[in-house]
């Protein structure tokens, strides 16, 4: 996710901005830039690539000045490029803006401003903000920012400078993080505390719909209506490493907790304002093409493949199109039957996984249309696919994928509903019902995260075992496979996921006194059968933790420990039931003293076949 740093003081701002941006590198980025008030006015320098590229340009032509804003960009609207990098300016070069978030109505604002004579140079949503502020400005930058944000919908943390008022740095936030650092004769803004921790430990955290006006001598916090806010300063006593993780012990735990936001970000701009339709405007597939699709292939690796397992069920249930699924490393070698009426969906968090990319190329070579679900705009997979659904999970640092997986599930729900509404395979009422339930998912995830202690206790019990089993039927089986992978990769405990009904065909022989079994039982129409399977393993001495929907008393009676997820539609339950499994893997890994974020033998991006 983008990183913002801003400085106003008496020191050379360029170095402070670059050092601050380096501290935000962990957030992921593909380009960077700074804007500084110099003796020649507001000057901007920006470059695609690592910060070192920008730094080397600044060594050649430094921007000397004591106030400026800096940004690392994680591409959303428009590919990574010099011109799409922030800061963005208006045509007069008098206003400069850095932004983290997404402006959902940027297209209509852009049209309006273009009609007034504004000339846009980038593909970004952010550029409209600098033009909008310039358009509104009539001598008061604070008032102009206040008015501009009332025109914007979406999410933003902004840092704004204008050459007309060089002694002010204005910051404002809605739904994207922004903090204010308070120093002596100098003040700072940052997306996150590490950006400024070297200079001050005194911080104000901005809340939604609040702004800050920074001068060299002070900081005013105010509402968007201009009412001053009195707030106690927060004294940061974390070290820099803890600060990068926002106070969490590990990136994985931070990312698990970021899932409610990732769900909201991935779905919010793709649901109609009335909440009854999906608006996947980014897809170029026509209704005629969709009607001609005769089969879907889903291809991916690891956790992304597990998201695909859920995706298969979702598309078949909602759109009634047959779906095949393969791990990418097998796909090419089984001579799959691919025609022009095959829609191939590749799923990849990084967008760089070699096997997935090779499968994509093979599918295109055979004439199929390829739709990518990826978390990285501008990645190889995104560039080479015909269509892309971007998951807005933000950068994932921990090797074990969590928020990328669940955002992929959301992408599949959006796609399944989009296909269903185009094909008429579900009634508008049912589609609206699923959308309503989807919108509750973020708060339901928060409820689950609030019960992490139950999972922690169970994780500590299983941490002493060397083998365990995950069982489930239907969608629960798909989630069981992800739970098993998560546990293996970071706790190094051997585990297997089995379709509950398959147990008696062999695996039951492995169940003996005390073997832990995690039984997923969220699918109401399969509940009775799953409960019978639980009784089978219990009768052989297994220690069973059940994961089911709240209020299922029969299930509760059948297991040793019960974890309840909030009620949702059966088809959506994977987006909830996987959360306790992620926590289980995390706490088991912790109990075994492993390196949670960097498990042995594994890499975050697998770019070799
Ligand atoms: C497991 C994990 C891996 C990846 C797999 C594919 O937690 O992260 O199994 O899912 O290597 O990676 P992407 O999604 O980047 O293609």
XYZ file of C-alpha atoms and ligand atoms in Angstrom:
625
model
C 0.000 0.000 0.000
C 1.156 3.518 -0.684
C 3.338 5.305 1.844
C 3.156 8.996 2.675
C 5.722 11.191 4.390
C 5.567 14.961 4.829
C 7.859 17.465 6.524
C 7.786 21.136 7.437
C 10.647 22.537 9.518
C 14.091 24.037 9.173
C 16.128 21.105 7.952
C 16.643 19.904 4.404
C 13.395 18.088 3.682
C 14.639 15.882 0.824
C 16.700 13.640 3.099
C 13.979 13.398 5.733
C 11.423 12.425 3.088
C 13.641 9.768 1.509
C 14.651 8.287 4.875
C 10.983 8.260 5.932
C 9.956 6.532 2.709
C 12.637 3.901 3.276
C 11.007 3.110 6.605
C 7.735 2.505 4.740
C 9.271 0.171 2.155
C 7.814 -2.819 3.988
C 4.376 -1.691 2.769
C 5.370 -2.552 -0.802
C 5.681 -0.078 -3.685
C 6.595 0.189 -7.329
C 7.534 3.852 -7.703
C 8.324 6.879 -5.566
C 8.435 10.649 -5.655
C 8.890 13.857 -3.671
C 7.716 17.470 -3.979
C 9.692 20.194 -2.211
C 9.336 23.984 -1.931
C 12.618 25.201 -3.425
C 13.743 28.730 -4.196
C 12.362 28.082 -7.677
C 8.935 27.167 -6.346
C 7.312 23.778 -5.894
C 9.496 21.172 -7.596
C 8.627 17.513 -8.115
C 10.804 14.512 -8.837
C 9.432 11.002 -9.277
C 10.597 7.706 -10.681
C 9.340 4.195 -11.331
C 11.173 1.473 -9.454
C 12.993 1.281 -6.162
C 13.703 4.310 -3.998
C 17.345 4.053 -5.038
C 16.339 5.203 -8.548
C 14.745 8.358 -7.164
C 17.635 8.879 -4.776
C 20.213 8.742 -7.555
C 18.254 11.392 -9.488
C 18.124 13.584 -6.395
C 21.886 13.282 -5.962
C 22.335 14.742 -9.460
C 19.717 17.486 -9.070
C 18.815 17.950 -5.418
C 15.596 19.634 -4.365
C 16.682 21.978 -1.597
C 13.985 23.231 0.700
C 12.599 22.865 4.190
C 9.083 21.635 3.439
C 7.958 18.788 1.228
C 5.899 15.662 0.725
C 7.012 12.204 -0.388
C 5.279 9.050 -1.524
C 5.848 5.422 -2.378
C 3.176 4.167 -4.762
C 1.577 0.747 -4.888
C -0.148 0.964 -8.255
C -3.929 0.902 -8.312
C -5.227 3.114 -11.136
C -2.692 2.940 -13.928
C 0.492 0.933 -14.296
C 3.684 1.671 -12.379
C 5.385 4.510 -14.309
C 7.119 7.838 -13.715
C 4.052 9.809 -14.724
C 1.628 7.796 -12.580
C 3.869 8.188 -9.510
C 2.988 10.715 -6.827
C 3.163 13.598 -5.962
C 0.619 14.822 -8.491
C 0.214 18.465 -9.387
C -2.304 20.668 -11.160
C -1.485 22.287 -14.518
C -0.102 25.454 -12.891
C 2.285 23.343 -10.772
C 1.198 25.378 -7.748
C -0.550 22.516 -5.913
C 0.898 19.151 -5.070
C -0.748 16.095 -3.524
C 0.243 12.675 -2.212
C -2.542 10.149 -1.677
C -3.069 6.727 -0.198
C -6.438 5.124 -0.963
C -8.856 5.047 -3.869
C -11.097 7.844 -5.152
C -14.113 5.925 -6.398
C -15.769 8.802 -8.285
C -12.587 10.021 -9.952
C -13.919 9.418 -13.470
C -16.858 11.787 -13.064
C -14.637 14.397 -11.363
C -12.110 14.046 -14.164
C -14.793 14.628 -16.806
C -16.058 17.677 -14.948
C -12.574 19.174 -14.562
C -11.581 18.346 -18.137
C -14.654 20.248 -19.351
C -13.375 23.229 -17.356
C -10.029 23.099 -19.163
C -7.910 20.966 -16.802
C -5.435 18.812 -18.635
C -4.651 15.396 -17.130
C -1.369 13.643 -17.753
C -1.613 10.443 -15.705
C -3.991 7.473 -15.488
C -4.378 7.868 -11.735
C -7.344 8.681 -9.572
C -5.080 10.903 -7.439
C -4.396 13.466 -10.126
C -8.019 14.638 -9.940
C -7.409 15.702 -6.337
C -4.659 18.204 -7.198
C -6.793 19.629 -10.024
C -9.900 19.726 -7.857
C -8.125 21.611 -5.070
C -6.612 24.048 -7.598
C -10.043 24.569 -9.112
C -11.668 25.342 -5.762
C -8.804 27.416 -4.270
C -9.523 31.069 -3.635
C -6.824 32.058 -1.187
C -7.294 29.549 1.644
C -5.772 26.071 1.240
C -7.509 24.693 4.336
C -10.924 25.725 3.008
C -10.072 24.392 -0.457
C -9.124 20.960 0.921
C -12.255 20.890 3.072
C -14.437 21.613 0.049
C -12.540 19.202 -2.200
C -13.004 16.224 0.109
C -16.761 16.733 0.213
C -16.712 16.056 -3.554
C -14.729 12.839 -3.239
C -16.026 9.361 -2.414
C -13.756 6.484 -1.504
C -10.772 6.310 0.797
C -7.951 8.744 1.229
C -5.063 9.926 3.319
C -3.742 13.097 1.728
C -0.777 15.405 2.116
C -1.270 18.719 0.305
C 1.078 21.609 -0.419
C 0.508 24.835 -2.319
C 3.096 27.339 -3.411
C 0.642 30.099 -2.472
C 0.946 29.174 1.223
C 4.411 27.685 1.621
C 4.267 27.714 5.420
C 1.489 25.131 5.586
C 1.241 21.398 5.075
C -2.343 20.117 5.098
C -3.254 16.513 5.867
C -6.660 14.853 5.824
C -7.901 11.319 6.220
C -10.828 9.030 5.480
C -10.361 5.257 5.785
C -6.615 5.259 5.069
C -4.076 5.596 7.864
C -2.331 8.896 8.609
C -0.388 10.051 11.635
C 1.074 13.411 12.589
C 4.488 13.638 14.237
C 5.135 16.620 16.471
C 8.701 17.891 16.810
C 10.425 21.078 17.961
C 10.252 23.705 15.216
C 9.325 20.936 12.801
C 6.360 18.679 12.183
C 5.699 15.565 10.126
C 3.026 13.460 8.529
C 3.332 9.751 7.788
C 1.277 6.754 6.736
C 2.737 4.919 9.631
C 4.801 5.616 12.718
C 8.145 4.196 11.442
C 8.295 6.995 8.855
C 8.861 9.616 11.538
C 10.107 7.664 14.552
C 13.697 8.718 14.024
C 12.671 12.365 14.571
C 9.933 12.291 17.183
C 7.978 9.947 19.417
C 5.108 12.407 19.909
C 2.261 11.520 17.625
C -1.354 12.386 16.891
C -3.353 9.651 15.181
C -5.831 11.189 12.739
C -9.306 9.669 12.717
C -11.645 9.485 9.746
C -12.948 12.851 8.550
C -10.293 14.754 10.440
C -7.605 17.024 9.123
C -4.395 18.568 10.386
C -2.772 21.835 9.433
C 0.958 21.753 10.072
C 3.245 24.779 10.257
C 6.824 24.858 11.546
C 5.588 25.930 14.960
C 2.542 23.818 15.548
C -0.208 21.465 14.497
C -3.938 22.227 14.448
C -6.266 19.258 14.364
C -9.759 19.968 13.096
C -12.901 18.446 11.682
C -13.751 18.849 8.031
C -16.121 21.617 9.117
C -13.177 23.498 10.636
C -13.920 22.863 14.339
C -10.693 22.518 16.319
C -10.101 19.199 18.052
C -8.283 18.942 21.377
C -6.505 15.589 21.528
C -3.877 14.158 23.771
C -0.597 13.387 22.139
C 0.366 9.714 21.909
C 3.883 8.860 23.076
C 5.312 5.986 21.030
C 7.384 3.610 23.095
C 7.789 0.885 20.449
C 11.032 0.211 18.720
C 11.193 0.650 14.970
C 10.662 -3.045 14.158
C 7.493 -3.261 16.242
C 6.283 -0.003 14.721
C 6.509 -1.444 11.194
C 4.152 -4.139 12.308
C 1.737 -1.570 13.748
C 2.261 -3.040 17.200
C 1.591 -6.659 16.162
C 4.267 -9.226 16.933
C 4.410 -10.479 13.364
C 3.409 -9.363 9.889
C 1.222 -12.459 9.614
C -0.849 -11.440 12.636
C -1.082 -7.881 11.332
C -2.243 -9.184 7.962
C -4.804 -11.494 9.574
C -6.190 -8.429 11.333
C -6.197 -6.410 8.121
C -8.742 -8.761 6.544
C -11.890 -6.765 7.388
C -10.355 -3.813 5.530
C -9.209 -6.005 2.647
C -12.766 -7.376 2.291
C -14.242 -3.881 2.275
C -11.662 -2.531 -0.164
C -12.069 -5.460 -2.544
C -15.856 -5.349 -2.655
C -16.996 -1.783 -1.947
C -16.432 -0.128 -5.332
C -17.820 -3.190 -7.120
C -21.292 -3.155 -5.588
C -23.953 -0.823 -6.998
C -24.961 2.104 -4.728
C -28.347 0.384 -4.235
C -26.524 -2.719 -2.997
C -28.335 -5.065 -5.360
C -25.931 -5.580 -8.287
C -22.290 -6.252 -8.975
C -20.495 -3.650 -11.085
C -17.275 -5.221 -12.342
C -16.683 -2.348 -14.741
C -13.038 -3.277 -15.187
C -13.964 -6.416 -17.161
C -14.015 -6.127 -20.933
C -15.942 -9.428 -21.354
C -19.196 -8.684 -23.176
C -22.520 -10.327 -22.203
C -22.350 -12.144 -25.578
C -18.944 -13.582 -24.697
C -20.161 -14.620 -21.236
C -23.164 -16.400 -22.747
C -20.810 -18.380 -24.997
C -18.503 -19.601 -22.196
C -18.875 -23.364 -22.140
C -16.368 -24.127 -19.414
C -14.108 -22.391 -16.939
C -10.611 -23.527 -15.983
C -9.136 -22.224 -12.747
C -5.357 -22.467 -12.494
C -3.147 -21.427 -9.570
C -0.594 -22.619 -7.010
C -0.677 -23.215 -3.257
C -3.003 -20.995 -1.312
C -4.237 -19.310 -4.488
C -5.215 -22.776 -5.757
C -7.182 -23.283 -2.549
C -9.016 -20.007 -3.202
C -9.730 -21.469 -6.641
C -11.314 -24.550 -5.038
C -13.845 -22.268 -3.389
C -14.112 -20.301 -6.648
C -15.026 -23.472 -8.555
C -17.922 -24.165 -6.215
C -19.055 -20.543 -6.238
C -19.098 -20.261 -10.045
C -20.819 -23.620 -10.461
C -23.427 -22.828 -7.799
C -24.134 -19.262 -8.881
C -23.506 -19.224 -12.629
C -24.123 -22.915 -13.406
C -21.048 -23.116 -15.683
C -18.860 -26.248 -15.399
C -15.489 -25.508 -13.825
C -12.259 -27.537 -13.839
C -9.409 -26.657 -11.521
C -5.712 -27.485 -11.716
C -2.526 -26.659 -9.900
C -0.569 -24.599 -12.392
C 2.444 -26.909 -12.447
C 0.214 -29.747 -13.727
C -2.053 -27.835 -16.073
C 0.138 -27.600 -19.152
C 1.236 -31.199 -18.976
C -2.191 -32.813 -18.930
C -3.121 -31.500 -22.422
C -6.198 -29.689 -21.163
C -8.976 -29.153 -23.688
C -8.905 -25.405 -24.207
C -11.040 -23.682 -26.844
C -11.991 -20.085 -27.516
C -15.093 -20.651 -25.369
C -12.986 -21.614 -22.369
C -12.525 -18.889 -19.794
C -9.252 -19.525 -17.963
C -9.006 -17.863 -14.562
C -5.506 -17.595 -13.134
C -5.183 -16.660 -9.471
C -1.961 -15.245 -8.059
C -1.259 -12.920 -5.167
C 2.118 -11.832 -6.528
C 1.245 -12.094 -10.204
C 4.761 -13.408 -10.781
C 4.508 -17.134 -9.992
C 6.331 -18.911 -12.813
C 3.981 -21.907 -13.103
C 0.883 -19.722 -13.115
C 2.380 -17.432 -15.724
C 3.310 -20.394 -17.909
C -0.255 -21.740 -17.622
C -1.629 -18.328 -18.587
C 0.586 -18.236 -21.691
C -0.426 -21.767 -22.657
C -4.110 -20.899 -22.301
C -3.734 -17.813 -24.474
C -1.756 -19.768 -27.047
C -4.698 -22.162 -27.307
C -7.073 -19.262 -27.948
C -8.734 -19.004 -24.535
C -9.562 -15.745 -22.877
C -7.691 -15.291 -19.573
C -8.993 -13.516 -16.516
C -6.459 -12.859 -13.748
C -7.258 -12.418 -10.074
C -4.170 -10.803 -8.607
C -3.061 -8.501 -5.837
C -0.348 -6.696 -7.769
C -1.258 -4.131 -10.402
C 1.272 -4.159 -13.223
C 2.527 -7.670 -12.364
C 3.359 -10.059 -15.226
C 0.092 -11.951 -14.781
C -1.907 -8.701 -14.754
C -0.154 -7.431 -17.874
C -0.579 -10.595 -19.904
C -4.190 -11.441 -19.025
C -7.157 -10.200 -21.070
C -8.987 -9.088 -17.947
C -7.968 -8.482 -14.361
C -9.833 -8.395 -11.079
C -7.459 -6.775 -8.624
C -7.762 -7.805 -5.002
C -7.242 -4.760 -2.841
C -5.572 -6.626 0.028
C -2.498 -4.395 0.070
C 1.001 -5.815 0.128
C 1.413 -9.115 1.906
C 4.766 -9.422 3.636
C 4.436 -12.666 5.638
C 5.260 -15.703 3.518
C 2.066 -17.440 4.653
C -0.751 -15.922 2.670
C -3.820 -14.807 4.622
C -5.455 -11.589 3.480
C -4.583 -12.286 -0.161
C -6.409 -15.642 0.047
C -9.558 -14.182 1.579
C -9.557 -11.269 -0.880
C -9.364 -13.859 -3.670
C -12.491 -15.460 -2.205
C -14.231 -12.080 -2.330
C -13.113 -11.686 -5.960
C -14.662 -15.080 -6.777
C -17.932 -14.095 -5.104
C -18.004 -10.885 -7.128
C -17.231 -12.775 -10.325
C -19.735 -15.570 -9.628
C -22.479 -13.007 -9.027
C -21.454 -10.996 -12.093
C -21.704 -14.108 -14.276
C -24.999 -15.084 -12.650
C -26.569 -11.686 -13.196
C -25.400 -11.646 -16.844
C -26.642 -15.162 -17.512
C -29.820 -14.784 -15.477
C -28.957 -17.993 -13.635
C -30.045 -16.516 -10.285
C -32.944 -14.225 -9.455
C -32.189 -10.539 -8.761
C -33.600 -11.112 -5.251
C -31.114 -13.897 -4.514
C -28.212 -11.839 -5.896
C -29.226 -8.937 -3.651
C -29.438 -11.334 -0.677
C -25.891 -12.613 -1.276
C -24.586 -9.038 -1.623
C -26.257 -8.032 1.647
C -24.638 -10.993 3.413
C -21.272 -10.182 1.848
C -21.394 -6.667 3.226
C -21.674 -8.105 6.741
C -18.535 -10.220 6.327
C -15.998 -7.577 7.477
C -17.703 -7.025 10.837
C -18.181 -10.790 11.213
C -14.433 -11.297 10.694
C -13.848 -8.716 13.423
C -16.081 -10.760 15.748
C -14.010 -13.877 15.024
C -10.739 -12.030 15.616
C -12.122 -10.998 18.990
C -12.184 -14.702 19.986
C -8.566 -15.413 19.122
C -7.840 -16.603 22.676
C -9.984 -19.749 22.190
C -7.938 -20.655 19.144
C -4.678 -19.841 20.889
C -5.476 -22.300 23.670
C -6.272 -25.066 21.156
C -3.141 -24.214 19.129
C -0.999 -24.632 22.223
C -2.528 -28.085 22.761
C -1.857 -29.250 19.208
C 1.644 -27.769 19.074
C 3.045 -30.867 20.812
C 1.638 -33.228 18.176
C 3.355 -34.319 14.990
C 0.270 -35.222 12.945
C -3.240 -33.966 12.691
C -6.230 -33.983 10.385
C -8.634 -31.455 8.950
C -11.968 -32.791 7.730
C -14.946 -31.245 5.965
C -17.453 -31.703 3.170
C -18.153 -29.472 0.171
C -16.893 -25.936 0.711
C -15.657 -26.991 4.153
C -13.330 -29.482 2.453
C -11.913 -26.674 0.289
C -11.237 -24.570 3.395
C -9.830 -27.596 5.247
C -7.157 -27.878 2.538
C -6.117 -24.270 3.074
C -6.113 -24.732 6.875
C -3.876 -27.766 6.513
C -1.411 -25.980 4.218
C -1.244 -22.977 6.541
C -0.477 -25.185 9.521
C 2.176 -27.188 7.663
C 4.025 -24.216 6.271
C 4.554 -22.280 9.461
C 4.237 -24.775 12.338
C 5.921 -27.677 10.452
C 3.318 -30.019 11.940
C 2.330 -32.682 9.455
C -1.348 -32.466 8.630
C -3.748 -33.784 6.023
C -7.080 -32.480 4.832
C -9.693 -35.089 4.017
C -13.177 -35.008 2.599
C -15.029 -36.276 5.675
C -16.811 -38.972 3.702
C -13.480 -40.407 2.501
C -12.132 -41.116 5.981
C -13.480 -44.626 6.187
C -11.837 -45.502 2.871
C -8.383 -45.589 4.435
C -7.420 -42.651 6.617
C -9.483 -43.761 9.583
C -6.671 -46.271 10.241
C -4.471 -43.357 11.338
C -6.856 -42.125 14.008
C -5.793 -43.215 17.479
C -6.093 -41.943 21.034
C -5.455 -38.193 21.272
C -4.930 -37.413 17.563
C -6.217 -33.870 16.959
C -8.898 -33.502 14.291
C -10.243 -30.160 13.176
C -13.723 -30.640 11.774
C -15.257 -27.920 9.645
C -19.044 -28.118 9.644
C -20.492 -24.870 8.340
C -22.591 -26.246 5.481
C -26.080 -26.713 6.844
C -27.276 -29.276 4.299
C -24.242 -31.476 5.056
C -24.212 -30.987 8.803
C -25.793 -34.270 9.819
C -23.386 -36.247 7.685
C -20.376 -34.330 9.006
C -21.528 -34.905 12.588
C -21.616 -38.664 11.816
C -18.027 -38.462 10.557
C -17.015 -36.596 13.710
C -18.537 -39.415 15.771
C -16.497 -41.924 13.760
C -13.197 -40.243 14.654
C -14.274 -39.556 18.247
C -15.074 -43.257 18.678
C -11.409 -43.987 17.788
C -10.075 -41.543 20.374
C -9.603 -38.365 18.324
C -9.581 -35.004 20.092
C -11.920 -32.897 17.957
C -12.233 -29.172 17.522
C -15.377 -28.270 15.591
C -15.738 -25.110 13.536
C -19.376 -24.402 12.865
C -22.030 -21.738 12.683
C -23.299 -20.320 15.973
C -26.335 -22.055 17.412
C -25.571 -25.550 16.036
C -26.139 -27.510 19.255
C -25.767 -31.010 17.756
C -22.303 -30.146 16.506
C -21.342 -28.632 19.833
C -22.326 -31.829 21.630
C -20.329 -33.977 19.198
C -16.947 -32.220 19.593
C -14.470 -31.582 22.423
C -13.931 -27.882 21.680
C -16.205 -25.730 19.585
C -15.370 -22.557 17.686
C -18.422 -20.703 16.439
C -18.468 -18.440 13.434
C -21.276 -15.897 12.931
C -24.250 -16.878 10.759
C -23.924 -16.225 7.049
C -25.077 -17.853 3.812
C -23.479 -21.279 3.367
C -21.778 -20.218 0.155
C -20.014 -17.350 1.985
C -18.882 -19.332 5.014
C -15.303 -19.952 3.704
C -14.652 -16.213 4.102
C -15.285 -16.692 7.834
C -14.291 -20.271 8.633
C -10.740 -19.863 7.349
C -9.968 -17.114 9.884
C -9.759 -19.445 12.933
C -7.562 -21.776 10.858
C -5.142 -18.941 10.065
C -5.008 -18.079 13.764
C -4.517 -21.754 14.634
C -1.491 -21.991 12.344
C -0.111 -18.712 13.669
C -0.367 -19.644 17.340
C 0.889 -23.209 16.768
C 3.931 -21.816 14.967
C 4.486 -19.372 17.800
C 4.169 -22.109 20.425
C 6.836 -24.115 18.594
C 9.189 -21.141 18.521
C 9.284 -20.925 14.712
C 9.989 -17.910 12.562
C 6.339 -17.187 11.749
C 6.870 -14.652 8.979
C 9.718 -16.463 7.255
C 9.172 -20.217 7.451
C 12.052 -22.474 6.511
C 12.582 -23.407 2.836
C 9.856 -21.088 1.541
C 9.876 -17.851 -0.462
C 7.128 -15.282 -0.868
C 7.270 -15.199 -4.630
C 8.090 -18.401 -6.521
C 9.495 -17.289 -9.856
C 11.043 -20.620 -10.859
C 9.144 -23.624 -12.234
C 1.054 -20.193 1.057
C 1.428 -19.358 -0.065
C 1.748 -20.035 -1.355
C 1.276 -19.166 -2.522
C 1.745 -19.767 -3.851
C 1.238 -18.949 -5.022
O 0.720 -19.421 2.171
O 1.508 -18.170 0.039
O 1.180 -21.301 -1.421
O -0.109 -19.078 -2.478
O 3.141 -19.800 -3.887
O 1.685 -17.637 -4.960
P 0.970 -16.512 -5.763
O -0.397 -16.352 -5.217
O 1.816 -15.288 -5.565
O 0.924 -16.952 -7.199
